XYZ file of C-alpha atoms in Angstrom:
584
model
C 89.462 129.623 91.155
C 89.320 132.005 89.046
C 87.849 131.840 85.663
C 90.595 131.727 83.249
C 90.581 132.873 79.843
C 91.877 129.834 78.444
C 91.959 127.243 80.736
C 94.264 124.434 81.123
C 91.149 122.216 82.082
C 88.534 122.573 79.839
C 86.038 121.557 82.903
C 87.052 124.232 84.973
C 83.726 126.315 86.472
C 83.751 129.409 84.687
C 82.116 131.292 87.527
C 84.842 131.144 89.967
C 84.557 128.411 92.927
C 83.154 125.143 92.661
C 79.244 124.898 93.319
C 77.446 123.131 96.146
C 76.082 119.823 95.211
C 76.458 116.125 95.515
C 79.878 114.678 94.088
C 81.493 111.007 93.866
C 84.765 111.954 95.512
C 86.480 114.818 97.487
C 90.097 114.709 97.526
C 91.309 117.131 99.923
C 95.339 117.845 99.177
C 96.315 118.398 95.988
C 99.977 117.168 96.063
C 101.424 114.700 93.649
C 99.418 111.730 95.250
C 95.842 113.866 95.504
C 96.565 115.155 91.460
C 97.386 111.601 90.262
C 94.575 110.221 91.551
C 92.199 113.002 90.610
C 93.411 112.666 86.845
C 93.173 108.778 86.898
C 89.510 108.823 88.874
C 88.239 111.602 86.186
C 89.632 109.679 83.403
C 87.383 106.863 84.561
C 83.934 109.335 84.892
C 83.835 109.696 88.576
C 83.106 113.203 89.531
C 85.508 114.747 91.571
C 86.467 117.719 93.521
C 90.271 118.259 94.191
C 91.233 120.812 96.811
C 94.117 122.280 98.686
C 94.487 124.701 101.633
C 97.490 126.383 99.611
C 98.253 126.161 96.202
C 98.602 123.039 94.173
C 101.917 121.059 94.291
C 102.861 123.752 96.859
C 103.758 121.394 100.331
C 106.079 118.689 100.110
C 105.648 118.151 96.613
C 107.574 120.932 95.564
C 110.541 120.089 97.804
C 111.665 116.658 96.158
C 115.052 115.879 95.496
C 113.885 116.313 91.708
C 114.870 112.608 91.021
C 112.512 110.138 89.215
C 114.244 107.202 90.674
C 113.857 103.474 90.964
C 115.197 103.811 94.747
C 118.268 101.626 94.622
C 118.668 102.218 98.242
C 115.284 100.312 99.037
C 117.346 97.107 97.769
C 119.325 96.770 100.889
C 116.133 96.999 103.214
C 114.581 94.396 101.243
C 111.820 96.465 99.532
C 112.446 94.524 96.419
C 108.452 95.413 95.363
C 108.956 98.949 95.679
C 112.453 98.855 93.836
C 110.194 97.001 91.534
C 107.359 99.230 90.847
C 109.746 102.332 90.989
C 112.100 101.385 88.240
C 108.742 100.707 86.073
C 107.460 103.864 86.858
C 110.630 105.736 86.295
C 110.394 104.307 83.142
C 106.767 105.292 82.359
C 107.506 108.579 83.066
C 109.899 109.078 80.759
C 107.964 108.120 78.186
C 104.897 109.991 79.430
C 106.241 113.524 80.707
C 109.298 113.591 78.499
C 108.920 117.433 78.625
C 109.822 117.364 82.149
C 111.671 113.847 82.908
C 115.029 112.696 81.546
C 117.728 110.401 81.871
C 120.222 111.028 84.596
C 123.667 109.429 84.398
C 124.233 108.608 87.835
C 128.136 107.987 89.388
C 128.212 106.008 92.692
C 132.147 106.691 94.046
C 133.193 103.586 95.809
C 135.934 103.280 98.447
C 136.329 99.614 99.177
C 136.069 96.569 97.641
C 134.747 94.016 100.180
C 133.259 96.039 102.838
C 129.475 96.250 103.999
C 128.269 92.902 103.275
C 127.639 91.852 106.590
C 125.945 94.994 107.485
C 123.979 94.853 104.302
C 122.551 91.440 105.051
C 121.865 92.533 109.018
C 119.608 95.410 107.033
C 117.903 93.099 104.881
C 116.898 90.775 107.927
C 115.569 93.471 110.044
C 118.488 95.156 111.605
C 118.012 98.662 112.867
C 121.541 100.016 112.253
C 122.337 101.422 108.138
C 125.180 99.849 106.317
C 128.606 101.891 106.042
C 131.044 102.036 103.489
C 129.096 100.024 101.056
C 131.908 98.266 98.816
C 132.628 97.433 94.999
C 131.005 93.936 95.521
C 127.835 94.915 97.415
C 127.504 97.635 94.855
C 127.514 95.558 91.896
C 125.398 93.036 93.041
C 123.029 95.820 93.529
C 123.432 97.194 90.402
C 122.998 94.036 88.677
C 119.472 93.379 90.544
C 118.529 97.206 89.889
C 119.040 96.576 86.004
C 117.399 93.416 86.440
C 114.042 95.241 87.930
C 114.485 97.926 85.381
C 114.186 96.314 82.266
C 110.198 96.503 81.833
C 109.883 99.242 79.336
C 113.721 99.788 79.322
C 114.602 103.186 77.834
C 118.035 103.581 79.493
C 121.561 101.915 79.060
C 122.650 99.154 81.928
C 125.304 100.071 84.870
C 128.693 99.600 84.283
C 131.814 99.669 87.035
C 135.560 101.333 85.991
C 138.550 101.157 88.338
C 140.222 104.408 90.462
C 142.571 105.412 87.458
C 139.631 105.720 84.657
C 137.283 107.132 87.106
C 139.459 110.013 88.179
C 140.808 110.786 84.569
C 136.799 111.280 83.765
C 136.374 113.211 86.732
C 139.687 114.854 88.681
C 137.624 116.431 91.413
C 136.834 113.301 93.128
C 138.900 112.392 96.218
C 141.926 110.347 95.652
C 140.466 107.547 98.277
C 137.892 105.773 95.926
C 138.841 102.277 94.574
C 136.360 102.410 91.618
C 132.662 103.893 90.637
C 129.623 102.605 89.182
C 127.666 104.416 87.093
C 123.997 103.553 86.253
C 120.998 105.317 85.059
C 117.932 106.971 86.721
C 116.071 110.134 85.679
C 115.495 113.944 86.845
C 112.405 116.128 86.755
C 112.992 119.611 85.826
C 109.564 121.204 87.059
C 107.849 118.760 89.598
C 105.288 121.495 90.322
C 104.165 122.082 86.785
C 103.712 118.488 86.709
C 101.240 118.523 89.719
C 99.178 121.412 87.902
C 99.347 119.412 84.501
C 97.740 116.614 86.133
C 94.751 118.928 87.694
C 94.593 120.278 84.274
C 94.073 116.658 82.526
C 91.517 115.550 84.969
C 89.464 118.323 84.692
C 89.593 118.094 80.597
C 88.895 114.627 80.747
C 85.619 115.080 83.005
C 82.869 118.148 82.971
C 81.764 117.023 86.085
C 85.121 117.768 88.047
C 86.183 120.902 89.871
C 89.641 121.995 91.210
C 90.188 124.942 93.664
C 93.358 125.766 95.436
C 93.966 128.120 98.478
C 90.132 126.426 99.904
C 90.048 125.481 103.442
C 87.872 122.946 105.043
C 85.639 124.612 107.500
C 83.339 121.871 108.717
C 82.255 118.264 108.494
C 78.787 117.542 109.668
C 76.394 114.921 108.819
C 78.117 113.888 105.277
C 78.583 117.778 104.171
C 81.769 119.242 103.729
C 81.966 122.972 103.763
C 84.921 124.735 102.357
C 85.683 128.822 102.447
C 87.812 130.221 99.497
C 90.329 132.758 100.421
C 90.585 136.067 99.888
C 86.942 136.672 100.443
C 86.030 134.116 97.454
C 83.498 132.723 99.487
C 81.752 129.244 100.619
C 80.720 125.977 99.103
C 78.973 122.949 100.431
C 79.763 119.382 98.808
C 78.453 116.177 99.524
C 80.695 113.442 99.000
C 80.022 109.499 98.656
C 83.530 109.433 99.351
C 86.367 111.316 100.595
C 90.372 110.747 100.070
C 92.876 112.269 102.198
C 95.773 113.049 100.143
C 96.947 116.033 102.627
C 100.492 114.395 103.160
C 101.871 115.627 106.259
C 98.871 117.360 107.284
C 96.678 113.731 107.086
C 96.564 113.551 110.724
C 95.201 116.756 111.063
C 92.688 116.489 108.245
C 91.050 113.127 109.506
C 90.403 114.859 112.898
C 88.520 117.842 111.199
C 86.798 115.279 109.234
C 85.782 113.579 112.557
C 88.153 110.535 112.368
C 91.327 111.165 114.685
C 94.178 109.320 113.778
C 98.050 108.831 114.107
C 99.266 107.407 110.684
C 102.033 109.835 109.843
C 105.613 110.098 111.147
C 107.339 112.346 108.936
C 110.951 112.989 108.287
C 112.466 116.335 106.820
C 114.537 116.735 103.717
C 116.389 119.707 103.172
C 118.547 120.560 99.904
C 120.585 123.698 99.360
C 121.621 125.320 95.609
C 124.915 126.551 95.246
C 126.398 128.903 92.690
C 129.602 126.594 91.631
C 130.246 126.453 87.869
C 133.428 124.831 88.275
C 131.478 121.745 89.925
C 129.035 122.038 87.439
C 131.458 121.687 84.625
C 132.857 118.707 86.490
C 129.450 116.955 86.559
C 128.957 117.143 83.185
C 125.448 116.409 83.210
C 125.975 113.408 85.693
C 124.790 112.937 89.475
C 127.173 111.835 92.019
C 125.438 109.641 94.574
C 127.202 109.108 97.836
C 127.363 108.172 101.145
C 128.084 110.803 103.715
C 130.198 109.736 106.871
C 127.374 108.866 108.964
C 126.259 106.488 106.453
C 123.066 108.605 104.668
C 123.298 108.955 101.442
C 123.542 112.086 99.448
C 123.593 113.436 96.069
C 124.971 116.550 93.794
C 124.057 117.014 90.606
C 123.565 120.089 87.382
C 119.677 121.344 87.841
C 119.384 124.522 85.882
C 122.872 125.354 85.896
C 123.394 125.438 90.018
C 124.764 122.539 92.069
C 121.648 120.906 93.934
C 123.094 119.382 97.338
C 120.999 116.969 99.286
C 119.136 115.540 101.931
C 119.194 115.306 104.764
C 116.708 113.225 106.679
C 115.600 114.377 110.245
C 112.363 113.283 112.241
C 110.168 116.394 111.886
C 106.161 116.663 112.165
C 105.269 120.223 111.579
C 105.120 120.936 107.930
C 103.950 124.588 108.452
C 107.393 125.677 110.219
C 109.967 123.164 107.985
C 112.733 125.311 106.506
C 116.563 124.330 105.884
C 118.224 125.008 109.312
C 121.819 125.874 109.830
C 122.885 122.670 110.966
C 121.490 120.962 107.796
C 123.497 123.590 105.826
C 126.836 122.740 107.755
C 126.185 118.857 106.962
C 125.416 119.082 103.141
C 128.586 121.350 102.713
C 131.148 118.924 104.793
C 129.584 115.886 103.069
C 130.606 117.682 99.424
C 133.674 118.630 100.681
C 134.932 115.397 101.856
C 133.747 113.828 98.516
C 135.216 116.786 96.256
C 138.181 117.883 98.876
C 139.835 120.279 95.784
C 136.812 122.354 95.399
C 135.642 125.331 97.677
C 132.173 125.102 99.607
C 130.776 127.653 101.623
C 127.733 129.309 102.901
C 128.214 132.206 100.375
C 127.709 129.913 97.217
C 123.938 128.963 98.407
C 121.239 130.711 96.232
C 118.507 128.423 97.126
C 117.449 126.511 99.870
C 114.148 124.676 100.700
C 112.699 121.688 102.692
C 109.681 119.482 103.287
C 108.088 117.062 105.424
C 107.805 113.706 104.083
C 104.393 111.659 104.917
C 105.950 108.466 105.868
C 103.948 106.119 108.275
C 104.104 106.628 111.792
C 107.358 104.243 112.817
C 109.282 103.854 115.642
C 112.525 103.203 113.694
C 115.660 105.124 115.561
C 117.142 105.749 111.869
C 114.995 107.371 109.772
C 116.484 106.845 106.880
C 115.451 102.992 107.443
C 111.381 104.034 107.295
C 109.607 102.461 104.581
C 108.742 104.419 101.348
C 106.457 102.427 100.350
C 102.640 103.256 100.536
C 99.518 102.460 101.564
C 95.743 103.544 101.887
C 93.730 102.543 104.901
C 90.299 103.159 104.560
C 88.183 104.738 107.549
C 84.861 103.101 107.257
C 81.784 105.364 107.510
C 80.044 106.332 111.102
C 76.545 107.758 111.754
C 77.664 111.262 111.731
C 79.764 110.800 108.815
C 78.404 108.557 106.446
C 81.526 108.472 103.515
C 84.285 106.674 104.212
C 87.843 108.111 104.239
C 90.973 106.515 102.143
C 94.305 108.071 103.565
C 97.199 108.117 101.032
C 99.895 107.464 103.275
C 103.661 107.190 102.347
C 104.635 106.905 98.751
C 107.174 108.631 96.793
C 107.069 111.424 93.658
C 107.972 108.613 91.371
C 105.448 106.361 92.085
C 102.540 108.446 92.000
C 101.119 106.873 89.012
C 100.915 103.481 90.351
C 99.713 104.558 93.578
C 97.059 106.438 91.997
C 96.082 103.570 89.814
C 95.796 101.087 93.253
C 93.525 103.467 94.836
C 91.278 104.445 92.084
C 90.686 101.128 91.749
C 89.692 100.946 95.240
C 87.042 103.913 95.091
C 85.761 102.445 91.757
C 85.045 99.348 93.609
C 83.533 101.007 96.328
C 81.554 103.144 93.686
C 80.204 99.738 92.305
C 81.982 100.898 88.715
C 84.500 99.823 86.538
C 87.740 101.217 85.233
C 87.270 102.587 81.407
C 91.013 103.831 80.631
C 94.402 102.973 81.828
C 96.911 105.777 82.603
C 99.976 103.470 82.085
C 100.608 105.158 78.726
C 98.930 108.088 79.144
C 100.589 111.408 78.291
C 100.761 114.318 80.662
C 99.881 117.550 80.041
C 102.859 119.069 77.496
C 103.855 115.879 77.060
C 100.994 114.816 74.777
C 102.675 114.321 71.020
C 106.168 115.458 72.667
C 108.680 114.847 69.590
C 110.381 111.824 70.010
C 113.339 112.710 68.024
C 115.447 115.378 66.783
C 113.761 115.234 63.340
C 110.572 115.410 65.084
C 111.344 118.282 67.138
C 112.524 120.095 63.745
C 109.345 119.290 62.345
C 107.298 120.676 65.374
C 109.154 123.887 65.765
C 108.872 124.598 61.833
C 105.298 124.057 62.067
C 104.961 126.069 64.998
C 106.946 129.083 63.699
C 105.057 129.279 60.778
C 101.484 128.919 62.780
C 102.760 131.463 65.359
C 105.352 134.049 63.372
C 107.604 133.392 65.969
C 111.063 132.655 65.770
C 112.366 128.712 66.263
C 114.788 129.446 68.906
C 112.359 130.979 71.224
C 109.825 128.657 70.111
C 112.498 125.677 70.935
C 112.917 127.026 74.323
C 109.337 127.182 74.858
C 109.098 123.725 74.233
C 111.660 122.559 76.763
C 110.066 124.801 79.677
C 106.277 123.864 78.953
C 105.978 120.743 76.160
C 103.596 121.104 73.644
C 101.426 123.277 75.502
C 104.163 125.916 74.165
C 101.995 126.127 71.320
C 98.757 127.656 73.046
C 101.700 129.790 74.963
C 102.714 130.872 71.600
C 99.793 132.109 70.180
C 98.886 134.365 73.520
C 102.756 135.245 73.044
C 103.118 136.977 69.660
C 106.035 138.140 68.181
C 108.401 138.624 70.909
C 111.139 141.990 71.468
C 113.054 143.325 73.844
C 110.326 145.075 75.793
C 108.746 141.673 76.358
C 111.512 139.889 77.952
C 112.273 140.087 81.670
C 115.649 141.115 81.693
C 117.369 139.006 84.187
C 115.325 135.810 83.691
C 117.001 133.241 81.420
C 114.657 133.838 78.887
C 111.357 134.394 80.774
C 108.895 137.609 78.865
C 106.445 139.134 79.910
C 103.507 137.722 77.683
C 104.592 134.548 79.325
C 103.810 135.694 82.522
C 100.348 137.337 81.567
C 99.486 133.548 79.840
C 100.483 132.213 83.292
C 98.402 134.575 85.294
C 95.350 134.411 83.480
C 95.175 130.536 82.762
C 96.889 128.811 85.503
C 94.828 129.024 88.666
C 97.170 131.695 89.902
C 96.308 133.041 93.164
C 99.504 134.895 94.150
C 102.708 135.986 93.237
C 104.309 133.413 94.650
C 102.628 131.001 92.655
C 104.044 132.441 89.464
C 107.746 132.615 90.723
C 108.408 129.542 92.622
C 105.989 127.194 90.830
C 104.759 128.089 87.205
C 107.958 129.109 86.796
C 111.484 128.105 87.680
C 112.489 132.088 88.724
C 113.360 131.720 92.058
C 114.551 128.354 92.219
C 117.032 128.799 89.571
C 118.439 131.745 92.062
C 118.094 134.343 89.025
C 115.449 136.200 90.195
C 116.400 140.116 90.879
C 114.113 142.680 92.287
C 113.801 144.440 88.963
C 111.798 141.079 87.674
C 109.895 140.689 90.719
C 108.616 143.909 90.159
C 107.622 143.496 86.590
C 106.216 139.828 87.363
C 103.871 141.401 89.753
C 102.877 144.440 87.658
C 101.718 142.046 84.827
C 100.010 139.727 87.154
C 98.452 142.181 88.955
C 97.025 143.733 85.978
C 96.002 140.233 84.623
C 94.128 139.474 88.166
C 92.822 142.726 88.478
C 95.119 143.783 91.553
C 95.153 146.981 93.080
C 98.115 148.813 93.760
C 98.150 147.778 97.521
C 97.598 144.010 96.998
C 100.481 144.140 94.400
C 102.751 145.740 96.861
C 101.965 143.286 99.649
C 102.324 140.211 97.414
C 105.930 141.440 96.701
C 106.438 141.953 100.001
C 105.109 138.498 101.044
C 107.477 136.614 98.096
C 110.787 138.721 99.331
C 109.468 137.696 102.910
C 109.204 134.223 102.479
C 112.870 134.008 99.801
C 114.618 135.770 102.331
C 113.537 133.840 105.316
C 112.821 130.448 104.208
C 114.441 129.467 100.858
C 117.590 131.545 102.312
C 117.909 133.753 98.937
C 118.975 136.932 98.465
C 117.311 138.848 95.371
C 119.799 139.566 93.318
C 120.445 143.453 92.678
C 118.132 144.315 95.437
C 116.841 148.164 95.463
C 115.866 149.749 99.114
C 112.489 148.309 99.937
C 110.565 151.614 98.858
C 112.354 150.860 95.411
C 111.028 147.201 94.896
C 107.252 147.892 95.316
C 105.018 148.170 92.555
C 103.296 151.506 92.033
C 100.129 153.202 90.956
C 100.140 154.319 87.102
């Protein structure tokens, strides 16, 4: 990791890569589960190094439905403990990360009154077939149970059901074959990738003895020593841990093999999503999510994400996270699902502005239907051997919403093995820009007035920064200076060149893709243009010391990834020779 000018985490090593030596814990994998555990252990005074072969939060953790939810569908498989934990963790995230997590009213279209009761009972008792056509009575019972489990630290209203007439008056685009709708509340996360980064930064700030390194590969494991190599000629370093946590998600079995402990723990499934340019649908949704059954019984969803209609998701058996992408048949499935639900609206491929896929790191299972594989988590321990003196704790399964609770459970296991006690609870610990986030409109107005006085930036722009970064916005504003037209990216919904400069210098950026795909929403919003990409590359290259050749290569890599994997066509894209950065 490069030495940041004003680092997110105060304990980042200033001399580049982590140094050789002994350490309490090494965490392999910096997705949401690894990052959550890193923060928890750092808060307990445990020295940790978290390492990822790519960017922080760039794998499965960057490919969720972008929901923070209690898991309503897990009730029908009898996973009541998971629902209880998920609803609690959802409510805690609404309080601890209010800059990214917000309530999401959710509408369930209902197509019958009494269907699905016996099928749901069979599934509850262990049937391998999924329920179909869940009726109003079944949904009412489920929502009552869901409200009960969500009562701890409740921050949102209870559910309600309305009949066909009221439902169609409220949302005329719905198919007329509904008999009712149910509305309940879950939550959405605007920027999951940044939340992962903030967890890492919070851990570094909490513990001066901890380290973090992205784009770093495990080279070898021998006699208790792990050797790592940084990408782009960043050198090598070695660590001798007392314990290793394998948080590599769908790569867990590959990592265990590299550690000399072969395993078959993961049996992942693939989830794909598409984002549509569809203003009429976004207006009809009016801030709500539609949570509905596809023809095959699979649960699908559509809601407004950054002004686009996010549609998801598929659930297919898959095991190669390095080649995952949204395939044509998945696109057909998702488009046909929303066509059936909203028959008066047009849904075609030319409306797709972005697509993404990921492999859910679920436990190995012989279930015939991927949707019935448990989303609960576990942390099996592989005990030490003479040639490997450290134990390995593997983080299996889990879901985005429950990362804090999962981390707490594993941290307690690690602390017990290290002979230490817990010093701090993370239950009410704010995350990153959620610290001191204004709780209401009056507090927000006061925060903006104070920040405007300190920075000289107008309140409208500060309000945008506050929504984008939480209270970290004050630090970015100090770096920002007074904005002007020359500072703005012309096509990017308010991002500025000085913001990009801050991100490049302070947020562990190694590649252009880190900025446009994870530190910002430039790519996923579908608004990125060739001109803006060139501008971002120029600013990042200056901040990070890239040559013109390196900058050109970074631009080409982003264009190839967006076109090939994310099905994104850069707007107003010039000829290939024009998009490249040029030497001054």
